[in-house]
Amino acid sequence: MSRKITATINIENIDNASDYRFFSETIEIGRISPLSFLEAGSSDYKEKHFYWQNADQTLTIVGLGHAKVITSTEDDKRFLEVSRRWKELCAVLIKEEKDIAPVLFGGFSFDPKSIKSSEWDRFPSAFFVVPSFQLISKNGQMF
């Protein structure tokens, strides 16, 4: 029998990707409502979860926890900084061929130089997360 053993740590605050390994494993599961998955984990991951679905409802992604957060406050270099840090993280990703790569989920501000209203003050110009647990529902299959 082949087994994978790994320790689960929070790598959210580790900036040097060479200091750790990033592990991903994909398992196909039976039918579960993505909303049920979100609700089941939302109490353990308060303010650290997301739900996204495309317009034709063929792809749904639910994320719980923040295994890694990538942010940028450098308005002019935010795209390059996030891209560089994501590539560094992917370079230490350990997964088998059959495994689905994790999703980096988040967004950039539209105009970082505009005056922000108070409700957006706490957000950086770029904020992205790699969830600790991710459910993907694609064309009726669940992973």
Short mmCIF file of N, CA and C in Angstrom, two decimals:
data_model
loop_
_atom_site.label_atom_id
_atom_site.label_comp_id
_atom_site.label_asym_id
_atom_site.label_seq_id
_atom_site.Cartn_x
_atom_site.Cartn_y
_atom_site.Cartn_z
N MET A 1 0.84 -1.16 0.00
CA MET A 1 0.00 0.00 0.00
C MET A 1 0.90 1.24 0.00
N SER A 2 0.54 2.21 -0.81
CA SER A 2 1.30 3.45 -0.89
C SER A 2 0.61 4.51 -0.03
N ARG A 3 1.37 5.16 0.86
CA ARG A 3 0.80 6.18 1.73
C ARG A 3 1.59 7.47 1.60
N LYS A 4 0.88 8.57 1.79
CA LYS A 4 1.53 9.87 1.85
C LYS A 4 1.34 10.40 3.26
N ILE A 5 2.41 10.84 3.87
CA ILE A 5 2.33 11.39 5.21
C ILE A 5 2.87 12.81 5.15
N THR A 6 2.15 13.73 5.74
CA THR A 6 2.61 15.12 5.78
C THR A 6 2.09 15.78 7.03
N ALA A 7 2.80 16.74 7.49
CA ALA A 7 2.35 17.55 8.63
C ALA A 7 1.63 18.76 8.08
N THR A 8 0.53 19.12 8.70
CA THR A 8 -0.20 20.30 8.29
C THR A 8 0.27 21.48 9.13
N ILE A 9 0.81 22.48 8.46
CA ILE A 9 1.21 23.71 9.14
C ILE A 9 0.60 24.88 8.42
N ASN A 10 0.48 25.99 9.10
CA ASN A 10 -0.02 27.20 8.47
C ASN A 10 1.17 27.93 7.87
N ILE A 11 1.23 28.01 6.54
CA ILE A 11 2.33 28.67 5.87
C ILE A 11 1.98 30.08 5.46
N GLU A 12 0.90 30.59 6.00
CA GLU A 12 0.41 31.91 5.63
C GLU A 12 1.45 33.00 5.79
N ASN A 13 2.25 32.94 6.84
CA ASN A 13 3.19 34.02 7.12
C ASN A 13 4.63 33.71 6.73
N ILE A 14 4.86 32.64 6.01
CA ILE A 14 6.20 32.32 5.56
C ILE A 14 6.42 32.98 4.21
N ASP A 15 7.46 33.82 4.11
CA ASP A 15 7.69 34.56 2.87
C ASP A 15 8.71 33.89 1.95
N ASN A 16 9.63 33.13 2.48
CA ASN A 16 10.66 32.51 1.68
C ASN A 16 10.21 31.10 1.29
N ALA A 17 9.82 30.93 0.03
CA ALA A 17 9.25 29.66 -0.42
C ALA A 17 10.24 28.50 -0.32
N SER A 18 11.54 28.78 -0.32
CA SER A 18 12.51 27.69 -0.23
C SER A 18 12.57 27.08 1.17
N ASP A 19 11.91 27.71 2.14
CA ASP A 19 11.93 27.21 3.51
C ASP A 19 10.92 26.09 3.77
N TYR A 20 10.07 25.79 2.84
CA TYR A 20 9.04 24.79 3.06
C TYR A 20 8.66 24.11 1.76
N ARG A 21 7.87 23.06 1.88
CA ARG A 21 7.32 22.37 0.71
C ARG A 21 5.81 22.51 0.76
N PHE A 22 5.23 22.63 -0.38
CA PHE A 22 3.79 22.84 -0.52
C PHE A 22 3.20 21.57 -1.10
N PHE A 23 2.31 20.92 -0.37
CA PHE A 23 1.80 19.60 -0.72
C PHE A 23 0.34 19.70 -1.12
N SER A 24 -0.02 19.03 -2.20
CA SER A 24 -1.41 19.00 -2.65
C SER A 24 -1.78 17.57 -3.04
N GLU A 25 -2.94 17.14 -2.59
CA GLU A 25 -3.45 15.83 -2.97
C GLU A 25 -4.91 15.96 -3.34
N THR A 26 -5.31 15.32 -4.41
CA THR A 26 -6.68 15.39 -4.92
C THR A 26 -7.36 14.04 -4.74
N ILE A 27 -8.57 14.08 -4.20
CA ILE A 27 -9.38 12.86 -4.13
C ILE A 27 -10.74 13.17 -4.73
N GLU A 28 -11.26 12.22 -5.48
CA GLU A 28 -12.62 12.39 -6.01
C GLU A 28 -13.58 11.94 -4.93
N ILE A 29 -14.62 12.71 -4.71
CA ILE A 29 -15.59 12.39 -3.67
C ILE A 29 -16.97 12.25 -4.27
N GLY A 30 -17.87 11.70 -3.50
CA GLY A 30 -19.25 11.58 -3.94
C GLY A 30 -19.93 12.93 -3.96
N ARG A 31 -21.17 12.92 -4.27
CA ARG A 31 -21.93 14.17 -4.37
C ARG A 31 -22.06 14.84 -3.01
N ILE A 32 -21.67 16.10 -2.97
CA ILE A 32 -21.87 16.93 -1.80
C ILE A 32 -22.20 18.32 -2.33
N SER A 33 -23.10 18.97 -1.69
CA SER A 33 -23.43 20.32 -2.09
C SER A 33 -22.25 21.24 -1.75
N PRO A 34 -21.76 22.02 -2.71
CA PRO A 34 -20.70 22.97 -2.39
C PRO A 34 -21.08 23.92 -1.25
N LEU A 35 -22.35 24.29 -1.18
CA LEU A 35 -22.79 25.15 -0.08
C LEU A 35 -22.71 24.43 1.26
N SER A 36 -23.01 23.13 1.27
CA SER A 36 -22.89 22.35 2.50
C SER A 36 -21.44 22.26 2.94
N PHE A 37 -20.53 22.08 1.98
CA PHE A 37 -19.10 22.04 2.28
C PHE A 37 -18.66 23.38 2.90
N LEU A 38 -19.12 24.47 2.31
CA LEU A 38 -18.79 25.81 2.82
C LEU A 38 -19.33 26.00 4.23
N GLU A 39 -20.60 25.65 4.43
CA GLU A 39 -21.21 25.82 5.75
C GLU A 39 -20.56 24.94 6.80
N ALA A 40 -20.15 23.73 6.42
CA ALA A 40 -19.52 22.83 7.38
C ALA A 40 -18.18 23.38 7.88
N GLY A 41 -17.49 24.13 7.05
CA GLY A 41 -16.19 24.65 7.45
C GLY A 41 -16.17 26.11 7.85
N SER A 42 -17.26 26.82 7.63
CA SER A 42 -17.23 28.26 7.87
C SER A 42 -17.06 28.65 9.33
N SER A 43 -17.49 27.79 10.27
CA SER A 43 -17.31 28.13 11.68
C SER A 43 -15.84 27.98 12.09
N ASP A 44 -15.13 27.01 11.51
CA ASP A 44 -13.72 26.83 11.82
C ASP A 44 -12.82 27.83 11.08
N TYR A 45 -13.30 28.36 9.98
CA TYR A 45 -12.50 29.26 9.15
C TYR A 45 -13.24 30.60 8.96
N LYS A 46 -13.60 31.21 10.07
CA LYS A 46 -14.30 32.49 10.02
C LYS A 46 -13.47 33.50 9.24
N GLU A 47 -14.10 34.13 8.29
CA GLU A 47 -13.48 35.14 7.42
C GLU A 47 -12.34 34.59 6.58
N LYS A 48 -12.21 33.29 6.54
CA LYS A 48 -11.18 32.66 5.72
C LYS A 48 -11.80 31.57 4.85
N HIS A 49 -12.80 31.95 4.09
CA HIS A 49 -13.43 31.01 3.18
C HIS A 49 -13.99 31.78 1.99
N PHE A 50 -14.20 31.08 0.88
CA PHE A 50 -14.80 31.73 -0.29
C PHE A 50 -15.63 30.72 -1.07
N TYR A 51 -16.52 31.26 -1.87
CA TYR A 51 -17.39 30.47 -2.74
C TYR A 51 -17.43 31.19 -4.08
N TRP A 52 -17.14 30.47 -5.17
CA TRP A 52 -17.18 31.07 -6.50
C TRP A 52 -17.83 30.08 -7.45
N GLN A 53 -18.65 30.61 -8.38
CA GLN A 53 -19.30 29.76 -9.37
C GLN A 53 -19.37 30.53 -10.68
N ASN A 54 -19.11 29.84 -11.80
CA ASN A 54 -19.20 30.51 -13.09
C ASN A 54 -20.67 30.71 -13.49
N ALA A 55 -20.90 31.49 -14.51
CA ALA A 55 -22.26 31.88 -14.90
C ALA A 55 -23.13 30.69 -15.31
N ASP A 56 -22.56 29.71 -16.00
CA ASP A 56 -23.37 28.58 -16.43
C ASP A 56 -23.39 27.43 -15.42
N GLN A 57 -22.83 27.66 -14.24
CA GLN A 57 -22.86 26.73 -13.10
C GLN A 57 -22.23 25.36 -13.40
N THR A 58 -21.22 25.35 -14.27
CA THR A 58 -20.52 24.10 -14.56
C THR A 58 -19.24 23.97 -13.74
N LEU A 59 -18.83 25.07 -13.09
CA LEU A 59 -17.63 25.05 -12.26
C LEU A 59 -17.89 25.84 -10.98
N THR A 60 -17.69 25.17 -9.86
CA THR A 60 -17.82 25.81 -8.55
C THR A 60 -16.55 25.52 -7.76
N ILE A 61 -16.01 26.54 -7.11
CA ILE A 61 -14.82 26.38 -6.28
C ILE A 61 -15.13 26.93 -4.90
N VAL A 62 -14.89 26.11 -3.88
CA VAL A 62 -15.08 26.52 -2.50
C VAL A 62 -13.74 26.36 -1.79
N GLY A 63 -13.32 27.38 -1.09
CA GLY A 63 -12.06 27.33 -0.36
C GLY A 63 -12.29 27.54 1.12
N LEU A 64 -11.60 26.75 1.95
CA LEU A 64 -11.65 26.89 3.40
C LEU A 64 -10.23 27.06 3.93
N GLY A 65 -10.03 28.07 4.74
CA GLY A 65 -8.72 28.33 5.32
C GLY A 65 -7.79 29.03 4.36
N HIS A 66 -6.70 29.53 4.90
CA HIS A 66 -5.68 30.19 4.10
C HIS A 66 -4.36 29.48 4.33
N ALA A 67 -4.02 28.56 3.43
CA ALA A 67 -2.72 27.90 3.52
C ALA A 67 -1.62 28.90 3.21
N LYS A 68 -1.89 29.81 2.30
CA LYS A 68 -0.92 30.84 1.92
C LYS A 68 -1.69 32.08 1.47
N VAL A 69 -1.23 33.25 1.90
CA VAL A 69 -1.79 34.52 1.48
C VAL A 69 -0.71 35.28 0.74
N ILE A 70 -1.05 35.79 -0.43
CA ILE A 70 -0.12 36.61 -1.20
C ILE A 70 -0.78 37.98 -1.36
N THR A 71 -0.11 39.01 -0.87
CA THR A 71 -0.63 40.37 -0.98
C THR A 71 0.44 41.27 -1.57
N SER A 72 0.01 42.44 -2.00
CA SER A 72 0.94 43.46 -2.46
C SER A 72 0.35 44.82 -2.16
N THR A 73 1.19 45.69 -1.67
CA THR A 73 0.78 47.07 -1.45
C THR A 73 1.51 48.00 -2.41
N GLU A 74 2.37 47.42 -3.24
CA GLU A 74 3.10 48.21 -4.24
C GLU A 74 2.21 48.39 -5.45
N ASP A 75 1.60 49.57 -5.54
CA ASP A 75 0.60 49.83 -6.57
C ASP A 75 1.10 49.57 -7.99
N ASP A 76 2.31 50.01 -8.30
CA ASP A 76 2.81 49.90 -9.67
C ASP A 76 3.39 48.52 -10.00
N LYS A 77 3.72 47.73 -8.98
CA LYS A 77 4.36 46.44 -9.21
C LYS A 77 3.53 45.28 -8.69
N ARG A 78 2.28 45.52 -8.41
CA ARG A 78 1.46 44.49 -7.76
C ARG A 78 1.28 43.25 -8.61
N PHE A 79 1.09 43.41 -9.92
CA PHE A 79 0.89 42.25 -10.80
C PHE A 79 2.16 41.38 -10.84
N LEU A 80 3.30 42.04 -10.99
CA LEU A 80 4.57 41.31 -11.05
C LEU A 80 4.89 40.64 -9.72
N GLU A 81 4.62 41.33 -8.61
CA GLU A 81 4.92 40.77 -7.30
C GLU A 81 4.08 39.53 -7.01
N VAL A 82 2.79 39.59 -7.30
CA VAL A 82 1.91 38.43 -7.07
C VAL A 82 2.32 37.28 -8.00
N SER A 83 2.59 37.59 -9.24
CA SER A 83 3.01 36.55 -10.20
C SER A 83 4.30 35.88 -9.75
N ARG A 84 5.28 36.67 -9.31
CA ARG A 84 6.56 36.12 -8.86
C ARG A 84 6.37 35.22 -7.64
N ARG A 85 5.59 35.67 -6.67
CA ARG A 85 5.40 34.89 -5.45
C ARG A 85 4.60 33.61 -5.72
N TRP A 86 3.64 33.66 -6.65
CA TRP A 86 2.87 32.47 -7.01
C TRP A 86 3.78 31.45 -7.70
N LYS A 87 4.65 31.92 -8.59
CA LYS A 87 5.59 31.01 -9.27
C LYS A 87 6.54 30.37 -8.27
N GLU A 88 7.00 31.13 -7.28
CA GLU A 88 7.86 30.58 -6.24
C GLU A 88 7.14 29.48 -5.46
N LEU A 89 5.88 29.72 -5.15
CA LEU A 89 5.10 28.73 -4.41
C LEU A 89 4.89 27.47 -5.26
N CYS A 90 4.55 27.65 -6.53
CA CYS A 90 4.34 26.50 -7.41
C CYS A 90 5.62 25.70 -7.63
N ALA A 91 6.77 26.36 -7.53
CA ALA A 91 8.05 25.67 -7.72
C ALA A 91 8.33 24.65 -6.62
N VAL A 92 7.72 24.82 -5.45
CA VAL A 92 7.94 23.88 -4.35
C VAL A 92 6.71 22.98 -4.14
N LEU A 93 5.78 23.01 -5.08
CA LEU A 93 4.56 22.20 -4.99
C LEU A 93 4.87 20.73 -5.19
N ILE A 94 4.41 19.91 -4.27
CA ILE A 94 4.56 18.47 -4.38
C ILE A 94 3.18 17.89 -4.67
N LYS A 95 3.04 17.27 -5.82
CA LYS A 95 1.77 16.64 -6.18
C LYS A 95 2.05 15.57 -7.23
N GLU A 96 1.14 14.64 -7.33
CA GLU A 96 1.25 13.62 -8.37
C GLU A 96 0.57 14.12 -9.63
N GLU A 97 0.85 13.48 -10.76
CA GLU A 97 0.28 13.90 -12.03
C GLU A 97 -1.24 13.97 -12.01
N LYS A 98 -1.87 13.03 -11.33
CA LYS A 98 -3.33 12.96 -11.31
C LYS A 98 -3.96 14.07 -10.46
N ASP A 99 -3.15 14.68 -9.60
CA ASP A 99 -3.68 15.69 -8.69
C ASP A 99 -3.93 17.01 -9.41
N ILE A 100 -5.00 17.68 -9.00
CA ILE A 100 -5.34 18.99 -9.53
C ILE A 100 -4.51 20.03 -8.79
N ALA A 101 -3.93 20.95 -9.52
CA ALA A 101 -3.13 22.00 -8.90
C ALA A 101 -4.05 22.92 -8.09
N PRO A 102 -3.55 23.43 -6.98
CA PRO A 102 -4.36 24.36 -6.18
C PRO A 102 -4.65 25.64 -6.95
N VAL A 103 -5.68 26.34 -6.53
CA VAL A 103 -6.09 27.58 -7.18
C VAL A 103 -5.70 28.76 -6.32
N LEU A 104 -5.11 29.76 -6.94
CA LEU A 104 -4.84 31.03 -6.28
C LEU A 104 -6.05 31.90 -6.52
N PHE A 105 -6.72 32.30 -5.46
CA PHE A 105 -8.00 32.98 -5.59
C PHE A 105 -7.95 34.36 -4.93
N GLY A 106 -8.40 35.37 -5.62
CA GLY A 106 -8.42 36.72 -5.06
C GLY A 106 -8.60 37.76 -6.14
N GLY A 107 -8.00 38.92 -5.93
CA GLY A 107 -8.16 39.96 -6.92
C GLY A 107 -7.28 41.17 -6.65
N PHE A 108 -7.28 42.06 -7.64
CA PHE A 108 -6.55 43.32 -7.59
C PHE A 108 -7.55 44.46 -7.49
N SER A 109 -7.12 45.56 -6.88
CA SER A 109 -7.96 46.76 -6.88
C SER A 109 -8.00 47.31 -8.31
N PHE A 110 -9.07 47.98 -8.65
CA PHE A 110 -9.19 48.53 -10.00
C PHE A 110 -8.22 49.69 -10.20
N ASP A 111 -8.18 50.58 -9.26
CA ASP A 111 -7.30 51.74 -9.34
C ASP A 111 -6.72 52.00 -7.96
N PRO A 112 -5.54 51.48 -7.69
CA PRO A 112 -4.98 51.57 -6.35
C PRO A 112 -4.68 53.00 -5.91
N LYS A 113 -4.61 53.92 -6.86
CA LYS A 113 -4.30 55.31 -6.50
C LYS A 113 -5.54 56.15 -6.20
N SER A 114 -6.71 55.57 -6.42
CA SER A 114 -7.93 56.32 -6.12
C SER A 114 -8.16 56.32 -4.61
N ILE A 115 -8.93 57.26 -4.16
CA ILE A 115 -9.23 57.36 -2.74
C ILE A 115 -10.20 56.23 -2.38
N LYS A 116 -9.84 55.46 -1.35
CA LYS A 116 -10.65 54.32 -0.94
C LYS A 116 -11.68 54.76 0.09
N SER A 117 -12.89 54.24 -0.05
CA SER A 117 -13.89 54.48 0.98
C SER A 117 -13.50 53.63 2.20
N SER A 118 -14.01 53.96 3.34
CA SER A 118 -13.59 53.33 4.60
C SER A 118 -13.78 51.81 4.60
N GLU A 119 -14.78 51.30 3.91
CA GLU A 119 -15.00 49.86 3.93
C GLU A 119 -13.90 49.08 3.20
N TRP A 120 -13.10 49.74 2.37
CA TRP A 120 -12.03 49.08 1.64
C TRP A 120 -10.65 49.43 2.19
N ASP A 121 -10.56 50.23 3.21
CA ASP A 121 -9.26 50.66 3.76
C ASP A 121 -8.36 49.51 4.18
N ARG A 122 -8.94 48.45 4.69
CA ARG A 122 -8.12 47.36 5.23
C ARG A 122 -7.61 46.39 4.16
N PHE A 123 -8.00 46.60 2.90
CA PHE A 123 -7.58 45.69 1.84
C PHE A 123 -6.38 46.26 1.09
N PRO A 124 -5.38 45.42 0.81
CA PRO A 124 -4.23 45.87 0.01
C PRO A 124 -4.60 45.97 -1.47
N SER A 125 -3.69 46.44 -2.27
CA SER A 125 -3.93 46.57 -3.72
C SER A 125 -4.09 45.22 -4.40
N ALA A 126 -3.53 44.18 -3.79
CA ALA A 126 -3.68 42.82 -4.30
C ALA A 126 -3.83 41.90 -3.10
N PHE A 127 -4.80 40.99 -3.18
CA PHE A 127 -5.02 40.03 -2.09
C PHE A 127 -5.43 38.70 -2.71
N PHE A 128 -4.60 37.67 -2.49
CA PHE A 128 -4.87 36.34 -3.03
C PHE A 128 -4.60 35.30 -1.96
N VAL A 129 -5.35 34.20 -2.01
CA VAL A 129 -5.16 33.11 -1.07
C VAL A 129 -5.13 31.77 -1.80
N VAL A 130 -4.39 30.86 -1.20
CA VAL A 130 -4.45 29.44 -1.57
C VAL A 130 -5.15 28.79 -0.39
N PRO A 131 -6.33 28.21 -0.61
CA PRO A 131 -7.07 27.63 0.52
C PRO A 131 -6.39 26.39 1.08
N SER A 132 -6.60 26.17 2.37
CA SER A 132 -6.10 24.94 3.01
C SER A 132 -6.85 23.73 2.48
N PHE A 133 -8.17 23.90 2.29
CA PHE A 133 -9.02 22.85 1.73
C PHE A 133 -9.82 23.46 0.61
N GLN A 134 -9.89 22.74 -0.50
CA GLN A 134 -10.56 23.28 -1.68
C GLN A 134 -11.48 22.21 -2.27
N LEU A 135 -12.72 22.59 -2.52
CA LEU A 135 -13.67 21.70 -3.19
C LEU A 135 -13.89 22.27 -4.59
N ILE A 136 -13.72 21.40 -5.59
CA ILE A 136 -14.00 21.79 -6.96
C ILE A 136 -15.11 20.90 -7.48
N SER A 137 -16.16 21.53 -7.95
CA SER A 137 -17.25 20.81 -8.61
C SER A 137 -17.21 21.21 -10.08
N LYS A 138 -16.89 20.24 -10.93
CA LYS A 138 -16.75 20.54 -12.36
C LYS A 138 -17.54 19.53 -13.16
N ASN A 139 -18.56 20.02 -13.85
CA ASN A 139 -19.43 19.18 -14.69
C ASN A 139 -19.94 17.95 -13.94
N GLY A 140 -20.36 18.15 -12.70
CA GLY A 140 -20.95 17.08 -11.90
C GLY A 140 -19.96 16.23 -11.13
N GLN A 141 -18.67 16.38 -11.35
CA GLN A 141 -17.66 15.63 -10.58
C GLN A 141 -17.17 16.51 -9.44
N MET A 142 -16.87 15.87 -8.32
CA MET A 142 -16.41 16.58 -7.12
C MET A 142 -15.01 16.13 -6.74
N PHE A 143 -14.15 17.10 -6.50
CA PHE A 143 -12.77 16.83 -6.10
C PHE A 143 -12.43 17.66 -4.89
#
